[in-house]
Amino acid sequence: MKAIVLPVALGAILLSSCKKDVVTPTSTTPFSFPTPTTYVFQDANGNSTVDYSGQIARINQLREMVAYMVSGRTNVINAQVLKDMYANTNDNGNGNFSFTAVGKQLKNKCFSLDQNLYELYMDSIAIASQSFAVTASNGVAGVLTSGTSTYLFNKNGLEIQEFIEKGIMGGVFMHQALNEYLGSGKQSVDNTVAVDPAAGKYYTALEHHWDEAFGYFGVDVTYPSVIPTYFWGKYCNVQDPTLGCNKKMMDNFLRGRSAIAYNVLNERTKCIEEIRNTWEDICAYQAMKYMTSAMNYFGTDNAKYLHNLSEAYGMVWALRYAPESTRNISQSEHAALMAMFGQNFWNLTINDLAAIKNAIDAKY
């Protein structure tokens, strides 16, 4: 699998990292500042002030972890291999990555309470893969096929790959972007001087934190003209007809970054609120979409039914990582929603599925 390469668009606006005086707009004197149409920012000398290479590395790490988990549909996989990739052992996933990313890993960026949880599920998928030649059924792990698609399930009908993938999308990518890099701590750092121009770091600390949040969204600098086939950028595009989220997410990432460059930080704060709310909506609406698909396949195609239900389960779980101060669902409500899925997907009824979907819909 090739690593992500995000092209640099031409014709970007020049935004100086030799910082300027604070400009405070008033209600009677609107203040406008230029905002580029692509995520390219430069200083007055033409040096790029954008760097989110660590986020690109982690996105590629999860992509290769997913590819390895998919191989469990036809082969026995090793839990330790997944754990080495998760922790990026020896900076190359202990030889299991196709690239080297020095000092970058998923595990230490995961929401602290759940770091070890995903390793338990890695043990579980390895055990389930031992039954890749078995037809899955209630109480029996194995594989189910629909058309040309094959899926691996544990004995309770959960496609563990989907839970790990969606969980890390939430516990690392969404959590880091919304709670950490767009959180009050990392948004209260220096925005006056470039970090280290001699080392090619022409950005301020604040600019860099914003870029790292954007990096976890995982899209091209020209998004949505180029749509990724994975993770949050993919799901944003899926939900765009309903939420108009492609433009909303990109516009707010661009305007917020430009506001930082011009030190108009109240505008930056408004963009954070929009990004947080929209990202959470993307997650919730995608969960409902998967629930609808699961209901459509219920009783007619167990492979597709359990696959879509597992994806919905993972997306609902990812709502756990939306910022607690702004999210639409409380911790107790989220726990109750997760409990509605029960312990065994095979035992759910069509009424159970409808109740889960309605519970999500009621909050979003």
Short mmCIF file of N, CA, C and O in Angstrom, two decimals, residues 227-284:
data_model
loop_
_atom_site.label_atom_id
_atom_site.label_comp_id
_atom_site.label_asym_id
_atom_site.label_seq_id
_atom_site.Cartn_x
_atom_site.Cartn_y
_atom_site.Cartn_z
N ILE A 227 -11.35 13.52 -3.41
CA ILE A 227 -12.02 12.85 -2.30
C ILE A 227 -11.24 11.61 -1.90
O ILE A 227 -10.97 10.74 -2.73
N PRO A 228 -10.86 11.48 -0.62
CA PRO A 228 -10.18 10.25 -0.19
C PRO A 228 -11.14 9.07 -0.15
O PRO A 228 -12.36 9.25 -0.08
N THR A 229 -10.59 7.88 -0.17
CA THR A 229 -11.41 6.66 -0.12
C THR A 229 -11.38 6.03 1.27
O THR A 229 -11.74 4.86 1.41
N TYR A 230 -11.00 6.78 2.27
CA TYR A 230 -10.82 6.22 3.60
C TYR A 230 -11.10 7.29 4.67
O TYR A 230 -11.00 8.49 4.44
N PHE A 231 -11.53 6.82 5.83
CA PHE A 231 -11.63 7.57 7.06
C PHE A 231 -12.51 8.82 6.94
O PHE A 231 -13.48 8.81 6.20
N TRP A 232 -12.20 9.88 7.68
CA TRP A 232 -13.16 10.95 7.86
C TRP A 232 -13.45 11.74 6.59
O TRP A 232 -14.59 12.17 6.37
N GLY A 233 -12.47 11.93 5.74
CA GLY A 233 -12.73 12.64 4.49
C GLY A 233 -13.71 11.89 3.62
O GLY A 233 -14.58 12.50 2.96
N LYS A 234 -13.61 10.57 3.61
CA LYS A 234 -14.55 9.74 2.86
C LYS A 234 -15.96 9.90 3.41
O LYS A 234 -16.92 10.12 2.65
N TYR A 235 -16.10 9.79 4.72
CA TYR A 235 -17.44 9.84 5.31
C TYR A 235 -18.03 11.24 5.25
O TYR A 235 -19.26 11.40 5.15
N CYS A 236 -17.20 12.25 5.31
CA CYS A 236 -17.69 13.61 5.12
C CYS A 236 -18.35 13.73 3.75
O CYS A 236 -19.45 14.28 3.62
N ASN A 237 -17.71 13.19 2.74
CA ASN A 237 -18.26 13.27 1.39
C ASN A 237 -19.55 12.46 1.26
O ASN A 237 -20.49 12.88 0.58
N VAL A 238 -19.61 11.31 1.93
CA VAL A 238 -20.84 10.49 1.90
C VAL A 238 -22.01 11.28 2.46
O VAL A 238 -23.13 11.21 1.95
N GLN A 239 -21.77 12.03 3.52
CA GLN A 239 -22.84 12.76 4.19
C GLN A 239 -23.06 14.17 3.62
O GLN A 239 -23.98 14.87 4.05
N ASP A 240 -22.27 14.55 2.64
CA ASP A 240 -22.38 15.89 2.09
C ASP A 240 -23.76 16.21 1.53
O ASP A 240 -24.27 17.32 1.73
N PRO A 241 -24.42 15.29 0.81
CA PRO A 241 -25.76 15.62 0.29
C PRO A 241 -26.75 15.98 1.38
O PRO A 241 -27.67 16.77 1.16
N THR A 242 -26.56 15.41 2.57
CA THR A 242 -27.48 15.68 3.68
C THR A 242 -27.04 16.88 4.51
O THR A 242 -27.87 17.73 4.88
N LEU A 243 -25.74 16.97 4.79
CA LEU A 243 -25.24 17.97 5.74
C LEU A 243 -24.54 19.16 5.09
O LEU A 243 -24.27 20.15 5.78
N GLY A 244 -24.22 19.06 3.79
CA GLY A 244 -23.41 20.11 3.16
C GLY A 244 -22.07 20.25 3.85
O GLY A 244 -21.52 21.35 3.97
N CYS A 245 -21.52 19.12 4.30
CA CYS A 245 -20.36 19.17 5.20
C CYS A 245 -19.02 19.31 4.49
O CYS A 245 -18.04 19.74 5.10
N ASN A 246 -18.93 18.96 3.21
CA ASN A 246 -17.65 19.13 2.51
C ASN A 246 -17.19 20.58 2.55
O ASN A 246 -16.09 20.91 2.98
N LYS A 247 -18.05 21.46 2.09
CA LYS A 247 -17.72 22.89 2.07
C LYS A 247 -17.62 23.45 3.48
O LYS A 247 -16.73 24.27 3.78
N LYS A 248 -18.52 23.02 4.34
CA LYS A 248 -18.52 23.55 5.70
C LYS A 248 -17.22 23.22 6.43
O LYS A 248 -16.61 24.09 7.07
N MET A 249 -16.78 21.97 6.33
CA MET A 249 -15.54 21.59 7.01
C MET A 249 -14.34 22.31 6.41
O MET A 249 -13.51 22.90 7.12
N MET A 250 -14.24 22.29 5.08
CA MET A 250 -13.06 22.90 4.45
C MET A 250 -13.05 24.41 4.64
O MET A 250 -12.00 24.99 4.94
N ASP A 251 -14.20 25.04 4.49
CA ASP A 251 -14.25 26.49 4.65
C ASP A 251 -13.82 26.90 6.05
O ASP A 251 -13.10 27.90 6.24
N ASN A 252 -14.25 26.16 7.06
CA ASN A 252 -13.89 26.51 8.43
C ASN A 252 -12.44 26.21 8.76
O ASN A 252 -11.80 26.96 9.50
N PHE A 253 -11.91 25.13 8.20
CA PHE A 253 -10.48 24.89 8.39
C PHE A 253 -9.65 25.98 7.72
O PHE A 253 -8.66 26.46 8.27
N LEU A 254 -10.06 26.40 6.52
CA LEU A 254 -9.33 27.46 5.81
C LEU A 254 -9.47 28.81 6.51
O LEU A 254 -8.48 29.53 6.71
N ARG A 255 -10.69 29.18 6.86
CA ARG A 255 -10.90 30.49 7.48
C ARG A 255 -10.24 30.54 8.85
O ARG A 255 -9.65 31.56 9.23
N GLY A 256 -10.35 29.46 9.61
CA GLY A 256 -9.72 29.45 10.93
C GLY A 256 -8.22 29.60 10.84
O GLY A 256 -7.61 30.33 11.64
N ARG A 257 -7.61 28.92 9.88
CA ARG A 257 -6.15 29.01 9.71
C ARG A 257 -5.74 30.41 9.26
O ARG A 257 -4.73 30.96 9.72
N SER A 258 -6.52 30.99 8.37
CA SER A 258 -6.23 32.35 7.93
C SER A 258 -6.43 33.35 9.07
O SER A 258 -5.65 34.30 9.22
N ALA A 259 -7.45 33.11 9.88
CA ALA A 259 -7.68 33.99 11.03
C ALA A 259 -6.50 33.94 11.99
O ALA A 259 -6.12 34.97 12.57
N ILE A 260 -5.91 32.78 12.16
CA ILE A 260 -4.72 32.67 13.01
C ILE A 260 -3.57 33.45 12.41
O ILE A 260 -2.85 34.18 13.11
N ALA A 261 -3.38 33.32 11.11
CA ALA A 261 -2.28 34.03 10.45
C ALA A 261 -2.43 35.54 10.60
O ALA A 261 -1.43 36.26 10.71
N TYR A 262 -3.68 36.02 10.63
CA TYR A 262 -3.92 37.46 10.80
C TYR A 262 -4.25 37.82 12.25
O TYR A 262 -4.59 38.96 12.54
N ASN A 263 -4.15 36.83 13.13
CA ASN A 263 -4.35 37.04 14.57
C ASN A 263 -5.74 37.56 14.91
O ASN A 263 -5.92 38.34 15.84
N VAL A 264 -6.73 37.12 14.16
CA VAL A 264 -8.12 37.47 14.46
C VAL A 264 -8.72 36.26 15.16
O VAL A 264 -9.47 35.46 14.58
N LEU A 265 -8.39 36.10 16.43
CA LEU A 265 -8.62 34.82 17.09
C LEU A 265 -10.08 34.58 17.47
O LEU A 265 -10.48 33.43 17.67
N ASN A 266 -10.89 35.61 17.54
CA ASN A 266 -12.32 35.34 17.78
C ASN A 266 -12.95 34.66 16.58
O ASN A 266 -13.86 33.83 16.72
N GLU A 267 -12.48 34.98 15.37
CA GLU A 267 -12.96 34.27 14.18
C GLU A 267 -12.48 32.82 14.19
O GLU A 267 -13.21 31.92 13.79
N ARG A 268 -11.25 32.62 14.63
CA ARG A 268 -10.72 31.26 14.78
C ARG A 268 -11.61 30.41 15.69
O ARG A 268 -11.94 29.26 15.40
N THR A 269 -12.05 31.02 16.81
CA THR A 269 -12.87 30.32 17.79
C THR A 269 -14.22 29.92 17.20
O THR A 269 -14.74 28.83 17.46
N LYS A 270 -14.81 30.80 16.39
CA LYS A 270 -16.07 30.45 15.72
C LYS A 270 -15.89 29.25 14.79
O LYS A 270 -16.75 28.38 14.70
N CYS A 271 -14.77 29.20 14.10
CA CYS A 271 -14.50 28.09 13.19
C CYS A 271 -14.33 26.79 13.94
O CYS A 271 -14.76 25.72 13.47
N ILE A 272 -13.73 26.84 15.12
CA ILE A 272 -13.58 25.63 15.93
C ILE A 272 -14.95 25.05 16.27
O ILE A 272 -15.18 23.85 16.17
N GLU A 273 -15.87 25.91 16.68
CA GLU A 273 -17.22 25.45 17.04
C GLU A 273 -17.90 24.78 15.85
O GLU A 273 -18.53 23.72 15.99
N GLU A 274 -17.78 25.38 14.67
CA GLU A 274 -18.39 24.80 13.48
C GLU A 274 -17.76 23.46 13.12
O GLU A 274 -18.46 22.50 12.76
N ILE A 275 -16.45 23.37 13.21
CA ILE A 275 -15.76 22.11 12.89
C ILE A 275 -16.17 21.01 13.86
O ILE A 275 -16.47 19.88 13.46
N ARG A 276 -16.21 21.32 15.14
CA ARG A 276 -16.60 20.33 16.15
C ARG A 276 -18.01 19.82 15.91
O ARG A 276 -18.27 18.62 15.93
N ASN A 277 -18.94 20.74 15.70
CA ASN A 277 -20.34 20.34 15.52
C ASN A 277 -20.52 19.53 14.24
O ASN A 277 -21.25 18.52 14.23
N THR A 278 -19.88 19.94 13.17
CA THR A 278 -20.05 19.25 11.89
C THR A 278 -19.41 17.88 11.92
O THR A 278 -19.98 16.91 11.41
N TRP A 279 -18.23 17.76 12.51
CA TRP A 279 -17.55 16.47 12.59
C TRP A 279 -18.40 15.47 13.37
O TRP A 279 -18.57 14.31 12.97
N GLU A 280 -18.98 15.90 14.48
CA GLU A 280 -19.85 15.03 15.26
C GLU A 280 -21.07 14.61 14.45
O GLU A 280 -21.49 13.44 14.48
N ASP A 281 -21.66 15.55 13.71
CA ASP A 281 -22.81 15.23 12.87
C ASP A 281 -22.46 14.19 11.80
O ASP A 281 -23.25 13.29 11.51
N ILE A 282 -21.30 14.34 11.18
CA ILE A 282 -20.87 13.37 10.17
C ILE A 282 -20.86 11.98 10.77
O ILE A 282 -21.35 11.02 10.17
N CYS A 283 -20.31 11.86 11.96
CA CYS A 283 -20.22 10.57 12.64
C CYS A 283 -21.61 10.00 12.93
O CYS A 283 -21.89 8.83 12.65
N ALA A 284 -22.48 10.82 13.48
CA ALA A 284 -23.82 10.35 13.84
C ALA A 284 -24.65 9.99 12.62
O ALA A 284 -25.35 8.96 12.60
#
